C-alpha positions as a printed Julia matrix, in Angstrom:
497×3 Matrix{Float64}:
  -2.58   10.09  -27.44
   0.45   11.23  -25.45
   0.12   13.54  -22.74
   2.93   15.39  -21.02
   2.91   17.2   -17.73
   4.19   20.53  -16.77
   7.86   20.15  -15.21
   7.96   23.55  -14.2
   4.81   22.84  -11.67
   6.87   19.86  -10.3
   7.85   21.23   -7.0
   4.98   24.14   -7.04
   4.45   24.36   -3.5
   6.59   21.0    -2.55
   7.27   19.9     0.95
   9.85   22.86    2.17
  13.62   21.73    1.04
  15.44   24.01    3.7
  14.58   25.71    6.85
  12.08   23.15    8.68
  14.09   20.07    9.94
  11.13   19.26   12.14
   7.6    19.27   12.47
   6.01   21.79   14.97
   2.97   20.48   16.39
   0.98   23.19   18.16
  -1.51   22.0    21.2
  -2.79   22.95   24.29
  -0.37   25.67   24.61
   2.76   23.26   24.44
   4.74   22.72   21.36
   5.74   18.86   20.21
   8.77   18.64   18.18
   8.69   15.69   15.83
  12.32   14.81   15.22
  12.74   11.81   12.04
  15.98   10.57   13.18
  14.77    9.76   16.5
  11.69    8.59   15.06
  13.75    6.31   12.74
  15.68    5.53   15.85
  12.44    3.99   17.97
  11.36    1.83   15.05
  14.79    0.07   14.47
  14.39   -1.11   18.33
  11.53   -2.84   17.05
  12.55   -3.86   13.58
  16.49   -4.05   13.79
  16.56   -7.06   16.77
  13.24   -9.07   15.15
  15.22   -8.94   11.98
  18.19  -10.34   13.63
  16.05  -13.21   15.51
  14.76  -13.98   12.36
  17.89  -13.76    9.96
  19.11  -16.6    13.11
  16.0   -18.47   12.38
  14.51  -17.42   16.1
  11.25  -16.67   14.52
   9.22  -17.08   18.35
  11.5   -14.26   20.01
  11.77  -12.3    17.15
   7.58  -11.75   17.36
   7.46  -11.91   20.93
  10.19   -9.23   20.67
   8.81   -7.12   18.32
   5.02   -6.87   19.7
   7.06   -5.85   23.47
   8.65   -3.26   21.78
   6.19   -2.15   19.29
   3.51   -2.59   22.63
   5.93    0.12   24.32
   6.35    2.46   21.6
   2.67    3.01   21.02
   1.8     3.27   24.83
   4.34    5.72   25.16
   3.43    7.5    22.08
  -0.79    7.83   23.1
   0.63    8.75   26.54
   2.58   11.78   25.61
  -0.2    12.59   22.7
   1.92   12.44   19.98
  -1.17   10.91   17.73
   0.09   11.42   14.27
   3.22    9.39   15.39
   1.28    6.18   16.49
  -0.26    6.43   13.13
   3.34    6.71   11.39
   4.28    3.98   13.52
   1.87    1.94   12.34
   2.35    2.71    8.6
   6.34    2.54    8.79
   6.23   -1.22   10.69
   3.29   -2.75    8.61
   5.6    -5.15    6.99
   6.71   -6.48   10.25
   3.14   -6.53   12.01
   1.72   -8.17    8.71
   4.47  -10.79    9.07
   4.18  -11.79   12.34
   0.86  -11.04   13.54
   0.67  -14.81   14.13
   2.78  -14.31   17.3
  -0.07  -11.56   18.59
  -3.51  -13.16   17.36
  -4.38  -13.18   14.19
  -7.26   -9.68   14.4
  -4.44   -7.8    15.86
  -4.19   -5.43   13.18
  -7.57   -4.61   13.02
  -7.08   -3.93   16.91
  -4.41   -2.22   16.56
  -5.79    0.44   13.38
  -9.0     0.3    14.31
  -8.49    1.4    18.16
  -6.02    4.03   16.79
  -8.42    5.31   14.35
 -11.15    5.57   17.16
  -8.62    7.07   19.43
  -7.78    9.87   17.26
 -11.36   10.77   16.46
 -11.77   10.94   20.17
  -9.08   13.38   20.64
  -8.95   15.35   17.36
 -12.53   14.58   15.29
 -12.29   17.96   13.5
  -9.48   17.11   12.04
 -10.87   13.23   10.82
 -14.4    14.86    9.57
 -11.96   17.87    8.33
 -10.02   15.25    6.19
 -13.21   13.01    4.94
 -14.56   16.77    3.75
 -11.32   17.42    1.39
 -11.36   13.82    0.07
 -15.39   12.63   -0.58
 -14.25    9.85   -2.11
 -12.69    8.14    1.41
 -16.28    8.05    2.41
 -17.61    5.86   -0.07
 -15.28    3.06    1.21
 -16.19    3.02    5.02
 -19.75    2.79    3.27
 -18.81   -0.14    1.29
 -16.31   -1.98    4.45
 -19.45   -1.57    6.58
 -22.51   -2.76    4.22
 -20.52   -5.59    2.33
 -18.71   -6.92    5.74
 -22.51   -6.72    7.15
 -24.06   -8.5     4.71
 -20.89  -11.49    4.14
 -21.78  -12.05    7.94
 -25.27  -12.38    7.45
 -24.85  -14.54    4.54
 -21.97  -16.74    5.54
 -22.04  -16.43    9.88
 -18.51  -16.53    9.64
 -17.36  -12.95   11.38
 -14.12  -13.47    9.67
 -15.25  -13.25    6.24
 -14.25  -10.02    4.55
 -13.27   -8.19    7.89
 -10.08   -7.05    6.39
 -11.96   -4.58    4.58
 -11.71   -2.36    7.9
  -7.99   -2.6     7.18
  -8.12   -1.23    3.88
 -10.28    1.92    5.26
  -8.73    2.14    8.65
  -5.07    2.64    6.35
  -6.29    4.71    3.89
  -7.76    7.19    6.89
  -4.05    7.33    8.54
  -2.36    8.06    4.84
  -4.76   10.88    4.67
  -4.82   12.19    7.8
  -0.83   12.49    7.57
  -1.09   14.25    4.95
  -1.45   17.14    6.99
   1.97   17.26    7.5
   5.07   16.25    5.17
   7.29   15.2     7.6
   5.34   12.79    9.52
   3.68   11.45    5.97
   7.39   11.55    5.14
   8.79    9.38    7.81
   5.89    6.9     7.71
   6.85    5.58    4.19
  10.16    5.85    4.56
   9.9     3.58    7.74
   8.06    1.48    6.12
  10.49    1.09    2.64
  13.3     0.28    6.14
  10.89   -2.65    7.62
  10.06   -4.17    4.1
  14.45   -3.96    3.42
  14.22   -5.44    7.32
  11.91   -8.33    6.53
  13.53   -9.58    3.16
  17.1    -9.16    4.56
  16.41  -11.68    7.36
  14.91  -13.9     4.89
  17.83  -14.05    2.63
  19.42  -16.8     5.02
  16.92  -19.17    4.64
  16.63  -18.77    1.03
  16.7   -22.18   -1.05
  18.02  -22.38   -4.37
  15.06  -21.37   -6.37
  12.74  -20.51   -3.53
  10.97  -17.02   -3.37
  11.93  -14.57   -1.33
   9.33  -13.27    1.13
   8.07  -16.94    2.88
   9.73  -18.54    5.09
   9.2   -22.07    7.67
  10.54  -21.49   11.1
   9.67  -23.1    14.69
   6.92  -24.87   12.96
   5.12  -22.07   11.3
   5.12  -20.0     8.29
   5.41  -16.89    7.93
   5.03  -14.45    4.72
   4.33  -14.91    1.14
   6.08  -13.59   -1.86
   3.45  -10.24   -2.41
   3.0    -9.22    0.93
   7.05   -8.07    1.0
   6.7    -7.68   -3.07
   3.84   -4.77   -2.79
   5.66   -2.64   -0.38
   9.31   -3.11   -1.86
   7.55   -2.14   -5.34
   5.6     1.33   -3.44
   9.21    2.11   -2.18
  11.07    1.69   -5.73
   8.27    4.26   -6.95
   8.36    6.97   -4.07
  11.65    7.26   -4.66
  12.16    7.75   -7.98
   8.65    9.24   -8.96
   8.86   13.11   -8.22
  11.91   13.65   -6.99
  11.57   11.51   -3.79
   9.57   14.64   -2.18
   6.48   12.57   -1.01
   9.33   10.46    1.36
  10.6    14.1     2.4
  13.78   13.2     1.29
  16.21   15.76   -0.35
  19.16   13.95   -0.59
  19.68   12.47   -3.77
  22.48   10.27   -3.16
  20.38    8.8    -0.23
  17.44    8.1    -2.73
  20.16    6.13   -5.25
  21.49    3.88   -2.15
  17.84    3.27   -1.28
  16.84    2.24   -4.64
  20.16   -0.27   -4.91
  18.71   -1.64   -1.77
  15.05   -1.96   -2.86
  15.33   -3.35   -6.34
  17.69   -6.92   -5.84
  14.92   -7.54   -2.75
  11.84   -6.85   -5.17
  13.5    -8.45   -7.79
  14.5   -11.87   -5.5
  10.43  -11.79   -4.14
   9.66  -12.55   -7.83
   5.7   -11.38   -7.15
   4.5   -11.2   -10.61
   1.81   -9.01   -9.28
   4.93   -6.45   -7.5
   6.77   -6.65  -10.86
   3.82   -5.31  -12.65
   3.19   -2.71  -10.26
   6.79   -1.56  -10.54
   6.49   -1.48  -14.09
   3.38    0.05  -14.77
   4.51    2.89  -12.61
   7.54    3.25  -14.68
   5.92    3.13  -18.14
   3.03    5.42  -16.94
   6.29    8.53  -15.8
   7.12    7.95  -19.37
   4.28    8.27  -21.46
   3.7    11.48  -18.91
   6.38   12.63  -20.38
   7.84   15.12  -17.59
  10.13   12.52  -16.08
  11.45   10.34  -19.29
  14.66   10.45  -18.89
  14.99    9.52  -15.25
  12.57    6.36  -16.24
  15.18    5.68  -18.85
  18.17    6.15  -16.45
  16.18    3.85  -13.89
  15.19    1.21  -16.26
  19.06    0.94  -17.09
  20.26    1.11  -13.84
  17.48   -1.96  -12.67
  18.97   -3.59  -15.96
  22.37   -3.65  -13.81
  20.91   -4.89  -10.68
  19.25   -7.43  -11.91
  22.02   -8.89  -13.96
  23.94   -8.57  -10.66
  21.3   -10.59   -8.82
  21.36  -12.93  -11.05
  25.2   -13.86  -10.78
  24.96  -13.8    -7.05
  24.24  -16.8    -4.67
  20.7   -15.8    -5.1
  20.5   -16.31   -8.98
  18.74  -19.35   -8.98
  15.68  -18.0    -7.36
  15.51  -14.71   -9.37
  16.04  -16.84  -12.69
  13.0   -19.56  -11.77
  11.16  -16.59  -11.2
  11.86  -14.95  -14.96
  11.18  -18.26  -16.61
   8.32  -19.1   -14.73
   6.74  -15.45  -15.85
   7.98  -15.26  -18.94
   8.79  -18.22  -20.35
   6.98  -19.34  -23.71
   7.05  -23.16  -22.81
   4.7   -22.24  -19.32
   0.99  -22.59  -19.21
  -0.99  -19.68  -18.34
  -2.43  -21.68  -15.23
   1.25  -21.65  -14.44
   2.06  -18.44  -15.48
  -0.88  -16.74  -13.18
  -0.85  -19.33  -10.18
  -3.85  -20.96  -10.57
  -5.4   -17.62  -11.7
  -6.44  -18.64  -15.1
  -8.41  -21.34  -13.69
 -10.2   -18.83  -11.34
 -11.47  -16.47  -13.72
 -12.88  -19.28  -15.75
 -14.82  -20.51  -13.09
 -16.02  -16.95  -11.89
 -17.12  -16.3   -15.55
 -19.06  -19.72  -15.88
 -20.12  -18.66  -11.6
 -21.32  -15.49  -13.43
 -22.88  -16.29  -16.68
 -25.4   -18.94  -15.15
 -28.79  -16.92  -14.77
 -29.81  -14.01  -14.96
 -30.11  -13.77  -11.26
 -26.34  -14.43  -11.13
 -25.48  -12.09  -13.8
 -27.67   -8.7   -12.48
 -26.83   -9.91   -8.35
 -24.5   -12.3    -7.7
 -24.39  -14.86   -5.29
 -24.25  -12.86   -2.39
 -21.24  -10.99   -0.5
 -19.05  -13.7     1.45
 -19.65  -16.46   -0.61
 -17.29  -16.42   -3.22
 -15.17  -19.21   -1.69
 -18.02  -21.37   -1.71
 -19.38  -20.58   -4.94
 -15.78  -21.56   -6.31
 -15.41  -24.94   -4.75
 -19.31  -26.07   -6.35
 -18.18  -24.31  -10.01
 -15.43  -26.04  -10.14
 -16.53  -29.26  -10.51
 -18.78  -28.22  -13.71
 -15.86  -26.33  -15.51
 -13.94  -28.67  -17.91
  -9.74  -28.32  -17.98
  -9.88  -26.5   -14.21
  -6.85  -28.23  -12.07
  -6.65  -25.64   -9.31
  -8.4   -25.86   -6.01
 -11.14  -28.56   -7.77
 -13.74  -29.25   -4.99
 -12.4   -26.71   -2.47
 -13.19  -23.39   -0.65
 -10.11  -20.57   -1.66
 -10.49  -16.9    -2.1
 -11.27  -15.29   -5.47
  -7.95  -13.45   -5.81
  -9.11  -10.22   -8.09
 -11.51   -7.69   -6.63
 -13.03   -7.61   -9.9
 -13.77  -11.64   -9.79
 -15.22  -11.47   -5.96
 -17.43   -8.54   -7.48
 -18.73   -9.97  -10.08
 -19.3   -13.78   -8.57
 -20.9   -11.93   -5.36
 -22.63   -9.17   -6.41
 -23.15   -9.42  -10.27
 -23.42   -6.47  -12.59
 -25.09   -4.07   -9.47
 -21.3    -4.22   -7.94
 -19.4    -4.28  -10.87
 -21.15   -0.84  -12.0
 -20.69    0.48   -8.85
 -16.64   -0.3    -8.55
 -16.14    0.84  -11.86
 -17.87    3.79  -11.18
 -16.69    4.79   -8.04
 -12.99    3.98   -9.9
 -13.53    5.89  -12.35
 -14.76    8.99  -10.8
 -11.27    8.51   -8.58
  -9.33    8.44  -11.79
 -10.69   11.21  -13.17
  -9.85   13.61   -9.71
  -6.16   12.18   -9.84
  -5.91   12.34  -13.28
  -6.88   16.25  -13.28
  -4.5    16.64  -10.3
  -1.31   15.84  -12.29
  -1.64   18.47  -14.89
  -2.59   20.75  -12.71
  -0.06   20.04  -10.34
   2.68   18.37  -12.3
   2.66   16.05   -9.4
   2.88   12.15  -11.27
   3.02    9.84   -7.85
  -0.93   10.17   -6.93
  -1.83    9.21  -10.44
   0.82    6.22  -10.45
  -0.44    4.84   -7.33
  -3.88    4.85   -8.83
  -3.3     2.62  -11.58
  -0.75    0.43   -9.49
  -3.66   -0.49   -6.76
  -5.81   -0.99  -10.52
  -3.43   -3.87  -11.09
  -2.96   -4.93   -7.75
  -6.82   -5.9    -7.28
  -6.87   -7.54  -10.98
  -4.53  -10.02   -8.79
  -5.89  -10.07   -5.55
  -8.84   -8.65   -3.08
  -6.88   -5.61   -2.03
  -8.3    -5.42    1.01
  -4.95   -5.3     3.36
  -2.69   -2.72    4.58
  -0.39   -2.25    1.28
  -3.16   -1.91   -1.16
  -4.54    0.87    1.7
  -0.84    2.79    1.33
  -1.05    3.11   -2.34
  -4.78    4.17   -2.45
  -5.03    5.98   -0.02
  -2.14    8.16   -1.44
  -3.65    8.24   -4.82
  -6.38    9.77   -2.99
  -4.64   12.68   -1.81
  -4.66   13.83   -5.61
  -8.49   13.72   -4.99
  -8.35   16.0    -2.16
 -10.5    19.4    -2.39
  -7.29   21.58   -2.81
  -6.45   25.31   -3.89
  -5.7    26.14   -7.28
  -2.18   25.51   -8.44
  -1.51   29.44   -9.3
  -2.27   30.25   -5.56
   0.01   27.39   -4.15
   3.34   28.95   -4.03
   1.92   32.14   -2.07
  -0.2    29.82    0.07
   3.63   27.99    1.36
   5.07   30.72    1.73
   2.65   32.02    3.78
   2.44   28.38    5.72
   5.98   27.71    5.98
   6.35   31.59    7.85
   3.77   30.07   10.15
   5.77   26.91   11.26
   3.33   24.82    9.67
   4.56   22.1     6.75
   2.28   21.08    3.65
   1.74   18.76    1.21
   3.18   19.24   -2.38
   0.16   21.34   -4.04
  -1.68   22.81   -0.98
  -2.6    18.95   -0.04
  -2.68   19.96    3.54
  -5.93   20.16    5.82
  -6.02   22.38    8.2
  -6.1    20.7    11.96
């Protein structure tokens, strides 16, 4: 069954296109100006000379570098209480703190989000209890972060275990909160499409024939792998050409096309299997929709071109291992998947073995262990035999650590998410919540999900979740708004401070 959404509710009540170059932040009887080029401006002197370093193969100074400069941005950002721009900074340099937090210590992040997040409730916790009231659903993942990291440290004793759950909340929190305002939402992504171009520019370099884009080995360490530039590179090819580009608050659409020539050889080069299929599931999902077929079509060709165009550049090599070794017919599917194949066979035997196992699990935190005993007893397993390594699905950790009681409950929780978003675009004619839905669906059939870039895309699928207006009183409700000073979301998304 095909459904198709209304095109003329596609810009109902859409970020404003004229009129409002700049965010007007009201408080304490001062106005704050939030200006995007000179936002754009402070995180290339963090991004543009760590890229450089790194493109040189100065890996060291580039991270010392960039945590200086990123150090001084957010000090002087907290000091003059601009707090929705530390969380945009934040969002728009994730790909560069993800790659070298090794150069801080490895918890920065959580540091870093979680003190920001507690910060901001500090200072403004009407507007972080104002946010968790239009979007329920946000609540029932701090529940989960706190319970399951609680009980992998009682079960393991290993605080490590898991703790990147806080990531996945603490990102989801600062896409929602930013919601509040399309500029600052705007300028986050967009910053971070920049770092992600940023990070796989000063990898090309160092790129081997038939090496992956998005790793690299300098001064003795390394640094990256292929998804964690893949997932962000594939979020940016879908803002921008799901919706018109208006969740990046970008009009322009010659801009948008330069972007997307940019963004597609670097996603293409990462060859993440699991980025690909985001990409593509995004793609397919705008044209069974139906509202935006023929720009799908149009962008389908146009990656056609890229990618042939990829291919007979220098880089070739790598982009063509990565085609065979996905799609080739002569490739096993423990190839194919990376070991992944192997994994779910040894969760399922993990899974079927009692009836303990089936209804419980094995507990939360010891998936990893669970793996490296299974292993042993599964005939025609090759990967990791013997060894401790991270279920990579969310659906696999689930159902190895808590059995059928978790299973029900993600599905559930999942499915009452899909059903908010999926409402949402028909009312709204607004496609990009619903596609980042089923894009973080396939990114935690691949991996955990519990990191910054699976936070991005659900936390802005959960803005079509949001308690909102209904669409026939949208338009009056901007225009009313944008007379006020005050920017919204596309559909009355915006919370009121």
């Amino acid at each position: 069954m095909q459904y198709t959404i209304n095109p003329t509710l596609l810009n109902a009540g859409a970020v404003p296109s004229r009129g409002i170059p700049r965010a007007v932040i009201r408080k304490a009887g001062r106005i704050q100006r939030f200006s995007l080029p000179w936002f754009v401006l402070k995180m290339l002197f963090c991004a543009l000379p760590a890229a450089v370093l790194l493109g040189r193969g100065h890996a060291s100074l580039a991270g010392y570098y960039f945590w200086a400069t990123f150090g001084l941005l957010l000090i002087t950002a907290v000091l003059r209480g601009r707090r929705d721009e530390v969380l945009a900074l934040l969002i728009a340099l994730a790909p560069f703190i993800n790659l070298l937090r090794a150069f801080a210590f490895y918890n920065v992040i959580l540091v870093l989000f979680g003190g920001a997040w507690l910060g901001y409730f500090i200072m403004a916790s009407g507007i972080v209890r104002g946010t968790y009231k239009k979007a329920p659903l946000v609540k029932g993942i701090f529940v989960y972060a706190i319970l399951y990291y609680g009980l992998s440290l009682f079960n393991t004793g290993d605080y490590s275990v898991n703790l990147r759950l806080f990531e996945l909340a603490f990102t989801i929190s600062f896409i929602l909160i930013l919601s509040r305002s399309p500029v600052h939402l705007g300028a986050a992504l967009t910053g971070m499409i920049i770092s992600a171009w940023g990070v796989g520019i000063s990898m090309l370099p160092h790129l081997a024939s038939g090496a992956r884009l998005g790793v690299i080995s300098l001064d003795g360490r390394t640094l990256g792998n292929p998804t964690q530039l893949g997932m962000p590179l594939a979020f940016g090819f879908l803002v921008i050409i799901v919706d018109r580009g208006q969740w990046l608050h970008l009009h322009s659409k010659v801009a948008r096309w330069l972007m997307l020539a940019i963004t597609l050889p670097l996603l293409a080069l990462t060859t993440s299997r699991s980025s690909w299929l985001v990409a593509a599931g995004g793609v397919l999902l705008c044209i069974l929709l139906g509202g935006q077929r023929f720009k799908m079509l149009m962008v389908i060709a146009i990656a056609v071109g890229l990618i042939q165009g990829v291919l007979i550049s220098p880089f070739g090599a790598s982009l063509k291992k990565g085609i065979t070794r996905t799609f080739s017919e002569k490739g096993s599917a423990r190839h194919r998947t990376s070991g992944r194949s192997d994994q779910w066979m040894v969760a399922y035997h993990a899974f079927a073995h009692s009836i303990i196992t089936i209804a419980i699990g094995y507990g939360p935190g010891n998936g990893a262990e669970v793996y490296a005993d299974h292993s042993r007893e599964v005939e025609g397993v090759k990967y990791a035999v013997g060894k401790k390594v991270a279920l990579h699905s969310l659906f696999m950790q689930m159902a190895v650590e808590t059995g059928m009681v978790g299973l029900i409950s993600l599905a559930v929780w999942l499915w009452l998410c899909f059903v908010k978003v999926f409402r949402f675009t028909f009312q709204s004619g607004t496609a990009f919540p619903l596609v980042c839905f089923v894009g973080y669906v396939f990114i935690v059939i691949s991996v955990s999900g519990n990191d910054i870039n699976s936070g991005i895309f659900l936390g802005m699928a959960l803005l079509g979740t949001m308690r909102v207006p209904l669409v026939k009183n949208t338009v009056r409700n901007f225009i009313k708004r944008s007379q006020e000073q005050e920017p919204i979301m596309p559909s009355g998304m915006a919370a009121k401070a």
